[in-house]
Short mmCIF file of C-alpha atoms and ligand atoms in Angstrom, two decimals:
data_model
loop_
_atom_site.label_atom_id
_atom_site.label_comp_id
_atom_site.label_asym_id
_atom_site.label_seq_id
_atom_site.Cartn_x
_atom_site.Cartn_y
_atom_site.Cartn_z
CA MET A 1 186.90 -84.90 63.82
CA THR A 2 184.46 -87.28 62.80
CA LYS A 3 184.22 -90.61 64.25
CA LEU A 4 182.65 -93.57 62.78
CA LEU A 5 179.75 -95.39 64.80
CA VAL A 6 178.77 -98.82 64.23
CA LEU A 7 175.53 -99.35 64.84
CA PRO A 8 173.93 -101.51 66.65
CA GLU A 9 177.12 -101.98 68.66
CA ASN A 10 177.88 -98.63 69.22
CA LEU A 11 174.33 -97.78 70.96
CA PRO A 12 174.68 -96.70 74.29
CA ALA A 13 173.53 -99.29 76.62
CA ASP A 14 171.20 -96.84 78.63
CA LEU A 15 169.02 -95.42 76.22
CA ILE A 16 165.89 -96.90 76.59
CA GLY A 17 163.13 -96.96 74.21
CA PRO A 18 162.80 -95.83 70.25
CA GLN A 19 162.83 -91.94 71.16
CA ALA A 20 165.75 -92.25 72.92
CA ARG A 21 167.73 -94.16 70.50
CA ALA A 22 166.52 -91.87 67.68
CA ARG A 23 167.20 -88.66 69.13
CA TRP A 24 171.08 -90.26 69.90
CA CYS A 25 171.29 -90.96 66.31
CA CYS A 26 170.16 -87.45 65.42
CA GLU A 27 172.89 -86.14 67.79
CA GLN A 28 175.42 -88.27 66.27
CA LEU A 29 175.05 -86.97 62.92
CA GLU A 30 174.53 -82.96 63.92
CA THR A 31 178.07 -83.40 65.94
CA GLY A 32 179.58 -84.66 62.49
CA ASN A 33 179.40 -88.00 63.06
CA ILE A 34 179.08 -91.19 60.43
CA LEU A 35 176.42 -93.93 61.45
CA PHE A 36 177.98 -96.84 59.91
CA PHE A 37 175.95 -100.13 59.20
CA PRO A 38 178.35 -102.90 58.27
CA GLN A 39 175.17 -104.67 57.05
CA THR A 40 172.72 -102.56 54.88
CA PRO A 41 169.52 -103.06 57.14
CA PHE A 42 166.83 -102.85 54.78
CA GLU A 43 166.42 -105.33 51.50
CA ILE A 44 167.68 -104.75 48.16
CA PRO A 45 166.42 -107.23 46.19
CA ALA A 46 168.88 -109.60 44.24
CA GLU A 47 167.95 -108.49 40.90
CA ASP A 48 167.97 -104.93 41.21
CA VAL A 49 171.61 -104.98 42.11
CA GLU A 50 172.44 -107.25 39.35
CA LEU A 51 170.40 -104.71 37.33
CA PHE A 52 172.55 -101.72 38.63
CA LEU A 53 175.69 -103.41 38.37
CA ARG A 54 174.80 -104.20 34.83
CA GLN A 55 174.74 -100.78 34.24
CA ARG A 56 177.84 -99.36 32.28
CA GLN A 57 178.71 -97.05 29.88
CA SER A 58 176.23 -95.23 27.66
CA GLY A 59 176.88 -93.16 24.64
CA ALA A 60 180.05 -91.78 24.46
CA GLY A 61 180.94 -91.84 28.21
CA TYR A 62 179.89 -93.07 31.39
CA HIS A 63 177.12 -90.94 33.38
CA LYS A 64 178.45 -89.10 36.57
CA ASN A 65 175.34 -90.29 38.11
CA ILE A 66 171.87 -91.87 37.62
CA ALA A 67 169.30 -89.30 39.08
CA TYR A 68 166.01 -90.49 40.15
CA ASP A 69 163.57 -88.11 41.42
CA PRO A 70 161.28 -89.94 44.18
CA VAL A 71 158.28 -86.94 43.84
CA GLN A 72 157.99 -87.47 39.95
CA ASP A 73 158.62 -90.87 40.12
CA ARG A 74 161.34 -89.91 37.20
CA LEU A 75 164.97 -90.86 36.02
CA ARG A 76 166.72 -87.06 35.37
CA GLY A 77 168.65 -86.02 32.34
CA GLN A 78 170.10 -88.02 30.11
CA ALA A 79 169.57 -91.51 32.04
CA GLU A 80 165.77 -91.50 31.31
CA ARG A 81 166.74 -91.03 27.60
CA GLU A 82 169.77 -93.72 27.30
CA SER A 83 169.58 -95.66 30.19
CA ALA A 84 167.77 -99.09 29.49
CA PRO A 85 165.43 -100.90 30.32
CA ILE A 86 164.12 -97.34 31.70
CA ALA A 87 161.18 -98.62 33.53
CA ARG A 88 163.10 -101.56 35.29
CA LEU A 89 166.20 -99.27 36.36
CA ARG A 90 163.18 -96.40 37.45
CA ALA A 91 161.47 -99.48 39.13
CA ALA A 92 164.93 -100.27 40.95
CA MET A 93 165.51 -96.51 42.00
CA ARG A 94 161.95 -96.59 43.38
CA GLY A 95 162.60 -99.63 45.33
CA TYR A 96 165.68 -98.39 46.54
CA SER A 97 164.15 -95.09 47.62
CA GLU A 98 161.00 -96.16 49.63
CA ARG A 99 162.84 -98.58 51.62
CA ALA A 100 165.87 -95.97 52.54
CA VAL A 101 163.67 -93.63 53.38
CA CYS A 102 161.19 -95.76 55.42
CA PHE A 103 164.18 -97.02 57.22
CA ALA A 104 165.63 -94.01 57.99
CA SER A 105 162.11 -92.09 58.94
CA GLU A 106 162.07 -94.58 61.89
CA LEU A 107 165.99 -94.30 62.96
CA LEU A 108 165.69 -90.42 62.55
CA ALA A 109 162.28 -89.89 63.67
CA PRO A 110 162.80 -86.42 64.54
CA TYR A 111 163.39 -85.08 61.26
CA SER A 112 161.42 -87.38 59.04
CA PRO A 113 158.05 -85.13 59.78
CA SER A 114 159.58 -82.05 57.95
CA TRP A 115 162.40 -83.38 55.90
CA ARG A 116 161.92 -83.04 51.74
CA VAL A 117 162.76 -86.34 50.57
CA ASP A 118 165.42 -85.08 47.56
CA LEU A 119 167.12 -87.17 44.84
CA THR A 120 167.98 -90.61 44.69
CA SER A 121 171.42 -91.62 42.73
CA PHE A 122 173.08 -94.43 41.59
CA ARG A 123 176.76 -94.01 40.89
CA PRO A 124 177.98 -96.80 38.49
CA GLN A 125 181.61 -95.05 38.28
CA GLN A 126 185.15 -96.18 39.54
CA GLU A 127 185.74 -93.35 41.57
CA ASP A 128 189.45 -93.51 41.47
CA GLY A 129 191.02 -91.63 38.57
CA ARG A 130 188.03 -89.84 37.15
CA ALA A 131 188.82 -87.03 35.21
CA LEU A 132 186.22 -84.35 36.34
CA ARG A 133 186.67 -80.57 36.37
CA LEU A 134 187.97 -79.07 40.00
CA HIS A 135 184.74 -78.07 41.27
CA ALA A 136 183.57 -81.57 40.04
CA ARG A 137 186.26 -83.71 41.67
CA ASN A 138 184.79 -85.85 44.54
CA ASP A 139 188.18 -87.05 45.19
CA LEU A 140 189.02 -83.53 46.98
CA LEU A 141 187.63 -82.74 50.19
CA HIS A 142 184.92 -80.55 50.84
CA VAL A 143 181.49 -80.23 52.08
CA ASP A 144 178.29 -80.14 49.85
CA SER A 145 176.20 -77.55 49.19
CA PHE A 146 173.95 -77.88 45.72
CA PRO A 147 174.22 -74.79 43.68
CA GLY A 148 170.62 -75.88 41.83
CA ARG A 149 168.85 -76.58 45.07
CA PRO A 150 169.18 -73.85 47.68
CA ALA A 151 169.02 -75.48 51.31
CA ASN A 152 168.01 -71.76 52.76
CA GLY A 153 170.02 -72.98 56.28
CA ASP A 154 168.27 -76.82 56.02
CA ARG A 155 170.86 -79.34 56.07
CA ILE A 156 171.58 -81.93 53.31
CA LEU A 157 171.56 -85.43 55.13
CA ARG A 158 173.30 -88.69 52.80
CA LEU A 159 172.18 -92.37 53.00
CA PHE A 160 174.83 -93.98 50.90
CA THR A 161 174.93 -97.97 50.22
CA ASN A 162 177.72 -99.44 48.81
CA ILE A 163 176.43 -102.63 46.45
CA ASN A 164 179.91 -103.50 45.02
CA PRO A 165 180.35 -107.10 45.89
CA GLN A 166 183.94 -107.00 46.16
CA GLU A 167 185.20 -103.69 46.77
CA PRO A 168 185.04 -101.06 49.92
CA ARG A 169 184.06 -97.27 49.05
CA VAL A 170 187.13 -95.22 50.56
CA TRP A 171 186.64 -92.06 51.90
CA ILE A 172 188.74 -89.30 53.67
CA THR A 173 186.82 -87.19 56.16
CA SER A 174 188.78 -84.06 57.76
CA GLU A 175 187.52 -81.45 60.12
CA THR A 176 183.82 -80.66 60.78
CA PHE A 177 182.32 -77.64 59.59
CA ASP A 178 182.68 -75.46 62.91
CA ALA A 179 186.61 -76.23 62.65
CA LEU A 180 186.73 -75.64 59.17
CA VAL A 181 184.95 -71.96 59.79
CA SER A 182 187.10 -70.88 62.59
CA HIS A 183 190.68 -71.89 60.56
CA TYR A 184 189.34 -70.80 57.06
CA ALA A 185 186.65 -67.91 57.32
CA GLY A 186 188.25 -64.26 57.06
CA LEU A 187 191.05 -65.46 54.99
CA PRO A 188 191.56 -64.25 50.77
CA GLY A 189 189.30 -65.88 48.97
CA LEU A 190 186.76 -66.58 51.98
CA PRO A 191 185.03 -63.43 53.30
CA PRO A 192 183.26 -63.74 56.49
CA PRO A 193 179.43 -64.44 55.54
CA GLN A 194 177.58 -61.00 55.79
CA ARG A 195 174.15 -60.58 57.18
CA ILE A 196 171.46 -60.43 54.80
CA SER A 197 169.70 -56.73 54.13
CA ARG A 198 166.35 -55.86 54.01
CA TRP A 199 166.17 -55.33 49.92
CA ARG A 200 168.20 -58.52 49.71
CA GLN A 201 165.36 -60.39 51.70
CA ALA A 202 162.67 -58.57 49.75
CA VAL A 203 164.33 -59.39 46.61
CA SER A 204 164.96 -62.91 47.21
CA ALA A 205 161.33 -63.96 49.04
CA GLY A 206 160.03 -62.10 45.62
CA ALA A 207 162.33 -64.77 43.74
CA ARG A 208 161.41 -67.89 45.73
CA ALA A 209 158.05 -67.26 44.95
CA VAL A 210 158.19 -67.14 40.99
CA GLY A 211 160.49 -69.63 41.29
CA LEU A 212 163.74 -67.59 40.02
CA ARG A 213 166.51 -69.82 41.77
CA HIS A 214 169.51 -67.94 41.07
CA TRP A 215 168.11 -64.88 42.43
CA ALA A 216 166.22 -66.75 45.33
CA ARG A 217 170.04 -67.94 46.72
CA SER A 218 170.41 -66.89 50.33
CA PRO A 219 173.11 -65.35 51.79
CA TYR A 220 173.87 -68.95 53.59
CA ASP A 221 173.52 -70.64 50.46
CA ARG A 222 176.32 -68.32 48.52
CA TRP A 223 178.58 -68.60 51.58
CA MET A 224 178.53 -72.54 51.59
CA LEU A 225 179.00 -72.54 47.45
CA ARG A 226 182.12 -70.27 48.12
CA LEU A 227 183.17 -72.71 50.97
CA HIS A 228 183.33 -75.37 48.92
CA HIS A 229 184.66 -73.96 46.09
CA PHE A 230 187.53 -72.15 48.56
CA LEU A 231 188.22 -75.84 49.94
CA LYS A 232 188.68 -77.79 46.44
CA GLU A 233 191.01 -74.80 45.31
CA ASN A 234 193.28 -74.48 48.40
CA ALA A 235 196.06 -77.08 47.65
CA ASP A 236 197.20 -76.70 51.01
CA PHE A 237 194.05 -77.78 52.56
CA GLN A 238 194.16 -80.96 50.62
CA ARG A 239 197.55 -82.06 50.87
CA ASN A 240 198.15 -80.71 54.58
CA THR A 241 194.79 -80.99 56.92
CA PRO A 242 194.66 -84.22 59.12
CA ARG A 243 192.33 -86.61 58.16
CA CYS A 244 190.78 -89.76 58.65
CA ARG A 245 190.65 -92.66 56.11
CA TRP A 246 187.89 -95.09 56.06
CA GLU A 247 186.48 -97.66 54.24
CA PHE A 248 182.91 -98.69 53.73
CA SER A 249 182.71 -102.42 53.10
CA PRO A 250 180.53 -103.89 50.60
CA HIS A 251 176.71 -104.06 51.54
CA SER A 252 177.32 -101.54 53.92
CA THR A 253 175.03 -98.57 54.68
CA TRP A 254 176.20 -95.25 56.33
CA LEU A 255 174.74 -91.69 56.87
CA VAL A 256 176.61 -88.55 57.41
CA PHE A 257 175.54 -84.91 57.60
CA THR A 258 177.42 -83.59 54.22
CA ASP A 259 177.49 -80.03 54.79
CA MET A 260 178.86 -80.56 58.58
CA VAL A 261 181.58 -83.35 57.30
CA SER A 262 184.41 -82.41 54.90
CA HIS A 263 184.80 -85.74 52.99
CA ALA A 264 186.49 -87.01 49.74
CA VAL A 265 185.42 -90.32 47.74
CA LEU A 266 189.18 -92.31 46.90
CA ARG A 267 187.94 -95.27 45.14
CA GLY A 268 185.01 -97.16 44.91
CA GLN A 269 182.18 -98.49 42.24
CA PHE A 270 178.61 -99.10 42.50
CA ALA A 271 177.25 -96.75 45.06
CA LEU A 272 173.33 -96.24 45.77
CA GLU A 273 172.42 -92.82 47.72
CA GLN A 274 169.40 -90.94 49.16
CA THR A 275 169.41 -87.52 49.91
CA PHE A 276 167.43 -85.96 52.66
CA ILE A 277 166.84 -82.21 52.97
CA VAL A 278 166.10 -81.76 56.74
CA SER A 279 164.60 -78.92 58.15
CA ARG A 280 166.87 -77.01 60.46
CA ASP A 281 163.52 -76.57 62.66
CA SER A 282 163.48 -80.35 63.47
CA LEU A 283 167.27 -80.75 64.50
CA VAL A 284 168.14 -82.19 67.76
CA THR A 285 170.97 -79.96 68.75
CA PRO A 286 170.24 -76.49 66.45
CA GLU A 287 173.05 -74.84 67.80
CA THR A 288 175.65 -76.90 65.92
CA ALA A 289 173.87 -76.20 62.89
CA PRO A 290 176.02 -74.70 59.77
CA VAL A 291 173.57 -71.79 59.59
CA ARG A 292 173.56 -71.09 63.12
CA ILE A 293 178.04 -71.22 63.44
CA LEU A 294 177.93 -68.63 60.32
CA GLU A 295 175.18 -66.55 61.68
CA ARG A 296 176.58 -65.79 64.75
CA LEU A 297 179.84 -64.88 63.03
CA ALA A 298 177.60 -62.79 60.86
CA GLY A 299 175.99 -61.28 63.35
CA GLY A 300 172.35 -61.71 61.74
CA PRO A 301 170.07 -63.52 59.44
CA LEU A 302 171.62 -65.35 56.74
CA THR A 303 168.37 -66.77 55.41
CA VAL A 304 165.62 -65.80 53.71
CA ASP A 305 161.73 -66.10 54.77
FE1 FE2 B 1 180.18 -84.29 48.47
#
């Protein structure tokens, strides 16, 4: 089960130097724990927080998220057209992303030389009571898998900040990936992963080369997406699995591998988040990675070259 490690209090006293501390932090995340900072350890200017808190209804409904692509420096989707003032909002998202990346680069130094800085998001809606289709619901326990951005065995690391000045963000977590696999892989609706065949390897490699994302999706990505759906569809799991409840207080920040930790958001409004795709080659305990667990089960590779 996932533990919440409060930093810096929970850092072992015998860790000497930044390298040992960074390795310890990576190890904790890779084994399914959450690193929690009661006070966000980097600055978010007050005027940016005010701007975020003013982002409300737009058009016929609320945005699910406002997403920002730090690589292209642009807001994505309808936020680019409808959220005003655009340039100001983009600058605030850029500022959060840059500071979050800078902070995490030092905290998790083994990852940063090879990670891909993925999207930044702002979540302006109250999570409690949202009407979403089943597979999009945040209040059902799941592990993350991005249908449009295949990870191919690399890891989904997320850094969240609760900028709500009064309300905590409330999560539940349940078993970590290794336990989920041992309980559920092979049940009806979740066949075990199948190692990649040679022809499939060739098709996927070709598809990746020309940017055809659907065909480039590896057996690993297909299985992770199937697990995501299986867990959300499984009423018995949602009702009866053991769980822990966490309250992330206002102004706090936390980091977690969301492809390892099963999680759900019960309530909370106004969170910022930065996603990183961490190379599986940079992990400090690679044997605990979901791709390794699944490849042991499948008896062969699940990723494409
Ligand atoms: Fe999630």
